[in-house]
Amino acid sequence: MSVSPNNYKLSDRTANLTAQDLIPTTVGAVPETKEFLQKVIDILMDYIKAQNDRNEKVLEFHHPEDMKMLIDLDVPDKAVSLQQLVEDCATTMKYQVKTGHPRFFNQLSCGLDIISMAGEWLTATANTNMFTYEIAPVFILMETVVLGKMREIIGWEGGDSILAPGGSISNLYAFLAARHKMFPLYKEKGTISLPGQLVMFTSDQCHYSIKSCASVCGLGTDNCVAVPSDDTGHMITSELERLIIERKNMGHVPFFVNATAGTTVLGAFDNLNEVADICKRHNCWMHVDAAWGGGLLLSRKYRRTRLAGIERADSVTWNPHKLMGALLQCSSIHFKEDGLLISCNQMSAEYLFMTDKLYDISYDTGDKVIQCGRHNDIFKLWLQWRSKGTEGFEKQQDRLMDLTQYQVKRIKEQSDKFHLILEPECVNVSFWYIPKRLRGVPHDKHKEEELGKLCPIIKSRMMQKGSLMVGYQPDDRRPNFFRSIISSAAVTEADVDFMLDEIHRLGDDL
Amino acid sequence: MSVSPNNYKLSDRTANLTAQDLIPTTVGAVPETKEFLQKVIDILMDYIKAQNDRNEKVLEFHHPEDMKMLIDLDVPDKAVSLQQLVEDCATTMKYQVKTGHPRFFNQLSCGLDIISMAGEWLTATANTNMFTYEIAPVFILMETVVLGKMREIIGWEGGDSILAPGGSISNLYAFLAARHKMFPLYKEKGTISLPGQLVMFTSDQCHYSIKSCASVCGLGTDNCVAVPSDDTGHMITSELERLIIERKNMGHVPFFVNATAGTTVLGAFDNLNEVADICKRHNCWMHVDAAWGGGLLLSRKYRRTRLAGIERADSVTWNPHKLMGALLQCSSIHFKEDGLLISCNQMSAEYLFMTDKLYDISYDTGDKVIQCGRHNDIFKLWLQWRSKGTEGFEKQQDRLMDLTQYQVKRIKEQSDKFHLILEPECVNVSFWYIPKRLRGVPHDKHKEEELGKLCPIIKSRMMQKGSLMVGYQPDDRRPNFFRSIISSAAVTEADVDFMLDEIHRLGDDL
């Protein structure tokens, strides 16, 4: 068994103590504190080992009502013992889905980078907030260095960036900065200062957070125009221009275009140069949501073939916690123009951002963001970057893409059992599994419906068996289909073969 | 020395390896991986020990330009060795400000709860996302239990809650839900669906994130009305009602009132029952920003004397990472009415929130939030709650308030050297230090100006000496003054004495 709650016994001296008996409330209890923490680390070490063992399950599935019986979830009136806390940790890990298992292909963020994890442990222990140099001096400097490097990779000199809690909030920052840049009175006066109904544009394949900006910020989702995409998931740029002109003719004010570099489901890259040309003609802010595909900027090969033109954008979202494998969460938003973040978001709280401080206050980042406190998301990325070097990141991106091509090749070689939906541009592979009874039946809409019905059944079987995790979903054109993701450094060709073989084992009889 | 980069040597076998030589890329490298991780843990253990040692400095201050010389911040092209990474970790901790040191009184979040930290280590290793039960089964259930308990403590049956990345985003969730509840067409149609100019109200002492909502969401900060406060920092509720009526008479639509339970600087609690009466009369949503003061809900004594009426609110922000000492970040937003979060924020992404899943999808929380991915902020709080029990939390709150009273008593006993600005209601203590040359001089505006000028000098001396961290700031009524915070379980009466004595040592000659 991977992590068995009975295997972690504290010494008799320590087992029945409670948190109150440790530091800081019991001064001098350093040995007991260390013993407790070391026991937790033992559990985590065992978990990491098990996660990398292909004989171990990816998960041990239980329905919510059953899970509630397996773990004592109660937050009681009285303190539980240190021994109980250790067992709580072990039980929690026992039932957690191993997102870093080589057979976890389920989310955009897969894998467990050991160095990034060590960085996150340190971050927890440092337990500070990112608003001022005063209380996070080293981490603030690391942000400056790493975010500057990322902007350089995008292709900009200067500019400004911030780490945000997830791609959705990063996209929101882009929206806010665009609106502020184009309508500076808005911050104080609100909607009445606008020259007309603002309208934003994005493809119908975009991440839903783009539409959410319209809902949060006063446009209404009706004014977030979904530009049609082609069969392979790319925004049809001629449609973008037509729709901008249509809205202009209605007296509206198009101001913001989102291009997606790596769509969530199909992994498609919009044509950034075409979008940039249109934005220039119509005076729109160009944002690139590269939350997913941004990692490929680190590969010379894929930067050229997938992300050409990104340097023409006004803002770029790029999540290192996805293709780069940094721990969750690590999302960044970058701006070509410096000064916009602070001018857009500052509320000048005098209790934090005094101007009579000891040090150069240009290092205080807190007033640039709509959050006040901000989690330290930089250390795990900084340490990881040092551990690989930019060259290591490039190798990793190329390797993930090679593995994806291997999967495509294997699917094509087994075309009786698998149907590839489209040639992938990213590490998303979209496909159907074909069970025995449907092999040889001509592929048409009716067959797709049948294949779609099998996805939830196969998924449910794999979860109950615990052998594999692969996601499925429908889209506007198709019923349910599988979408596998290779973003974990743990995955090998053999794991890809296992994925396909296991789906076959689980679904052959359906 | 606390953490010296030279003290952590990997074995010769491991020192010159790089990340690539560890799991998962090098299968079987479990011993090397463990050795590396254990060395990082050794650093963290030493840091924790040093942080709790009163002979150690709180910080080792360096100006940004000097700090850049002390640490190699570069993210290089080539990987650095594991030994270098270990030294990077040690160097980082050497220069980090010890926010859990017993003499760190600088921020609302102070201290390092050992159990919560262990929880955050586990969270890092589990490295999952909180959008679905599918990939975070145990953590999702923990959220249900803990957030339910918190709503019960607020005084509600039912309702709904979510953990958000900081109090500012929590307040934004409240604003969005209020607007959606009162103007349900807004989500799709935007501002044009509104009956008139929306207006929100909050005291002039509120956290700046409230005003930020107005800027983000389309009201404009001009329509976030700052209600005057009295000398002790409480919203003047008669002014609130007068201003609501004034705006109504202008044809505007007052819809949202924020009451603050624990203001950032003075620690004042608005009168919640009076605010609730006014909200009822004028049909406004009542939000309570208890990000800071919420912890006192766990104390029967202070709940009654500080937070009476909170159960009448429509929404409450409450940050366990502040008075409760959970690790950063841990912020929660609670709603009296169930269903609002989902109806307000859902964008129904089909690729995540399919309805044909194996399990009860009511446990999928991802569609309730404007983020997509959400960091796991529950485990550290759940484990901490079990480690103390609700009774332990109550004791801790009462203890922090007792220590604050001790500080007030000591300030009054030394009234020649210290001037208490007001009787604190929370653990914020606002005071001036009086140097030798100003002792005995009658207190007036001119003297306050003089005392205010000393704050940055004393602060700069304490940072350079590294002996203490206490914050200062001006407010609308006063020039700079000190605001100390006792929110760390590490603080004792002796530390409070040290704080005052040290300020005296640093400032006597000024």
PDB file of C-alpha atoms in Angstrom, chain A residues 18-26 77 79 127, chain B residues 100 108-116 292-303 318-327 380-381 383-405 426-427 485-493:
ATOM      1  CA  THR A  18      -1.465  18.294  21.289  1.00  0.00           C
ATOM      2  CA  ALA A  19      -0.503  21.304  19.182  1.00  0.00           C
ATOM      3  CA  GLN A  20      -0.448  23.409  22.342  1.00  0.00           C
ATOM      4  CA  ASP A  21       2.551  21.378  23.528  1.00  0.00           C
ATOM      5  CA  LEU A  22       4.669  22.345  20.530  1.00  0.00           C
ATOM      6  CA  ILE A  23       6.435  25.598  19.746  1.00  0.00           C
ATOM      7  CA  PRO A  24       5.635  28.443  19.832  1.00  0.00           C
ATOM      8  CA  THR A  25       3.162  28.001  22.707  1.00  0.00           C
ATOM      9  CA  THR A  26       5.484  25.613  24.536  1.00  0.00           C
ATOM     10  CA  ASP A  77     -14.594  21.234  20.087  1.00  0.00           C
ATOM     11  CA  ALA A  79      -8.033  19.293  20.273  1.00  0.00           C
ATOM     12  CA  ASN A 127       4.756  32.396   5.345  1.00  0.00           C
TER      13      ASN A 127
ATOM     14  CA  GLY B 100       6.740  34.212  12.968  1.00  0.00           C
ATOM     15  CA  LEU B 108      -2.232  41.594  10.488  1.00  0.00           C
ATOM     16  CA  SER B 109      -0.871  38.127   9.688  1.00  0.00           C
ATOM     17  CA  CYS B 110       1.951  37.259  12.051  1.00  0.00           C
ATOM     18  CA  GLY B 111       3.166  33.968  13.455  1.00  0.00           C
ATOM     19  CA  LEU B 112       3.803  30.508  12.112  1.00  0.00           C
ATOM     20  CA  ASP B 113       1.339  27.870  13.209  1.00  0.00           C
ATOM     21  CA  ILE B 114       3.280  24.603  13.018  1.00  0.00           C
ATOM     22  CA  ILE B 115       0.256  22.439  12.265  1.00  0.00           C
ATOM     23  CA  SER B 116      -1.080  24.737   9.591  1.00  0.00           C
ATOM     24  CA  TRP B 292      -9.607  41.049  10.194  1.00  0.00           C
ATOM     25  CA  GLY B 293     -12.017  40.830  13.148  1.00  0.00           C
ATOM     26  CA  GLY B 294     -13.760  37.589  12.124  1.00  0.00           C
ATOM     27  CA  GLY B 295     -11.510  35.474  14.319  1.00  0.00           C
ATOM     28  CA  LEU B 296     -13.187  36.978  17.384  1.00  0.00           C
ATOM     29  CA  LEU B 297     -16.390  35.163  16.405  1.00  0.00           C
ATOM     30  CA  LEU B 298     -14.714  32.165  18.030  1.00  0.00           C
ATOM     31  CA  SER B 299     -14.677  33.914  21.402  1.00  0.00           C
ATOM     32  CA  ARG B 300     -18.053  34.054  23.135  1.00  0.00           C
ATOM     33  CA  LYS B 301     -16.945  37.144  25.018  1.00  0.00           C
ATOM     34  CA  TYR B 302     -15.823  39.162  21.997  1.00  0.00           C
ATOM     35  CA  ARG B 303     -18.489  37.934  19.656  1.00  0.00           C
ATOM     36  CA  TRP B 318     -13.570  36.222   7.257  1.00  0.00           C
ATOM     37  CA  ASN B 319      -9.835  35.477   6.876  1.00  0.00           C
ATOM     38  CA  PRO B 320      -8.534  32.562   8.942  1.00  0.00           C
ATOM     39  CA  HIS B 321      -5.014  33.610   7.895  1.00  0.00           C
ATOM     40  CA  LYS B 322      -5.294  36.633  10.160  1.00  0.00           C
ATOM     41  CA  LEU B 323      -6.427  36.296  13.800  1.00  0.00           C
ATOM     42  CA  MET B 324      -6.756  32.510  13.594  1.00  0.00           C
ATOM     43  CA  GLY B 325      -3.170  32.119  12.445  1.00  0.00           C
ATOM     44  CA  ALA B 326      -3.758  29.817   9.458  1.00  0.00           C
ATOM     45  CA  LEU B 327      -1.021  30.002   6.869  1.00  0.00           C
ATOM     46  CA  LYS B 380      -4.075  23.757   6.410  1.00  0.00           C
ATOM     47  CA  LEU B 381      -7.158  25.196   8.123  1.00  0.00           C
ATOM     48  CA  LEU B 383      -5.823  20.293  10.195  1.00  0.00           C
ATOM     49  CA  GLN B 384      -5.223  23.352  12.356  1.00  0.00           C
ATOM     50  CA  TRP B 385      -8.845  23.330  13.543  1.00  0.00           C
ATOM     51  CA  ARG B 386      -8.531  19.683  14.548  1.00  0.00           C
ATOM     52  CA  SER B 387      -5.270  20.455  16.323  1.00  0.00           C
ATOM     53  CA  LYS B 388      -6.838  23.109  18.552  1.00  0.00           C
ATOM     54  CA  GLY B 389     -10.500  22.323  18.543  1.00  0.00           C
ATOM     55  CA  THR B 390     -13.015  25.151  18.574  1.00  0.00           C
ATOM     56  CA  GLU B 391     -12.200  25.584  22.269  1.00  0.00           C
ATOM     57  CA  GLY B 392      -8.528  26.059  21.493  1.00  0.00           C
ATOM     58  CA  PHE B 393      -9.374  28.755  18.974  1.00  0.00           C
ATOM     59  CA  GLU B 394     -11.493  30.520  21.591  1.00  0.00           C
ATOM     60  CA  LYS B 395      -8.625  30.407  24.087  1.00  0.00           C
ATOM     61  CA  GLN B 396      -6.246  31.772  21.480  1.00  0.00           C
ATOM     62  CA  GLN B 397      -8.504  34.728  20.631  1.00  0.00           C
ATOM     63  CA  ASP B 398      -8.980  35.560  24.297  1.00  0.00           C
ATOM     64  CA  ARG B 399      -5.250  35.282  24.895  1.00  0.00           C
ATOM     65  CA  LEU B 400      -4.423  37.689  22.042  1.00  0.00           C
ATOM     66  CA  MET B 401      -6.920  40.188  23.439  1.00  0.00           C
ATOM     67  CA  ASP B 402      -5.490  39.785  26.953  1.00  0.00           C
ATOM     68  CA  LEU B 403      -1.998  40.465  25.658  1.00  0.00           C
ATOM     69  CA  THR B 404      -3.304  43.565  23.930  1.00  0.00           C
ATOM     70  CA  GLN B 405      -4.767  44.764  27.198  1.00  0.00           C
ATOM     71  CA  CYS B 426      -9.028  44.517  18.509  1.00  0.00           C
ATOM     72  CA  VAL B 427      -5.336  43.600  18.788  1.00  0.00           C
ATOM     73  CA  ILE B 485      -0.410  43.873  16.030  1.00  0.00           C
ATOM     74  CA  ILE B 486      -0.553  40.888  18.356  1.00  0.00           C
ATOM     75  CA  SER B 487      -1.860  38.061  16.198  1.00  0.00           C
ATOM     76  CA  SER B 488       0.934  35.541  16.720  1.00  0.00           C
ATOM     77  CA  ALA B 489       0.679  32.742  19.244  1.00  0.00           C
ATOM     78  CA  ALA B 490       4.400  33.179  19.862  1.00  0.00           C
ATOM     79  CA  VAL B 491       4.006  36.508  21.655  1.00  0.00           C
ATOM     80  CA  THR B 492       4.216  36.716  25.461  1.00  0.00           C
ATOM     81  CA  GLU B 493       4.016  39.552  27.990  1.00  0.00           C
TER      82      GLU B 493
END
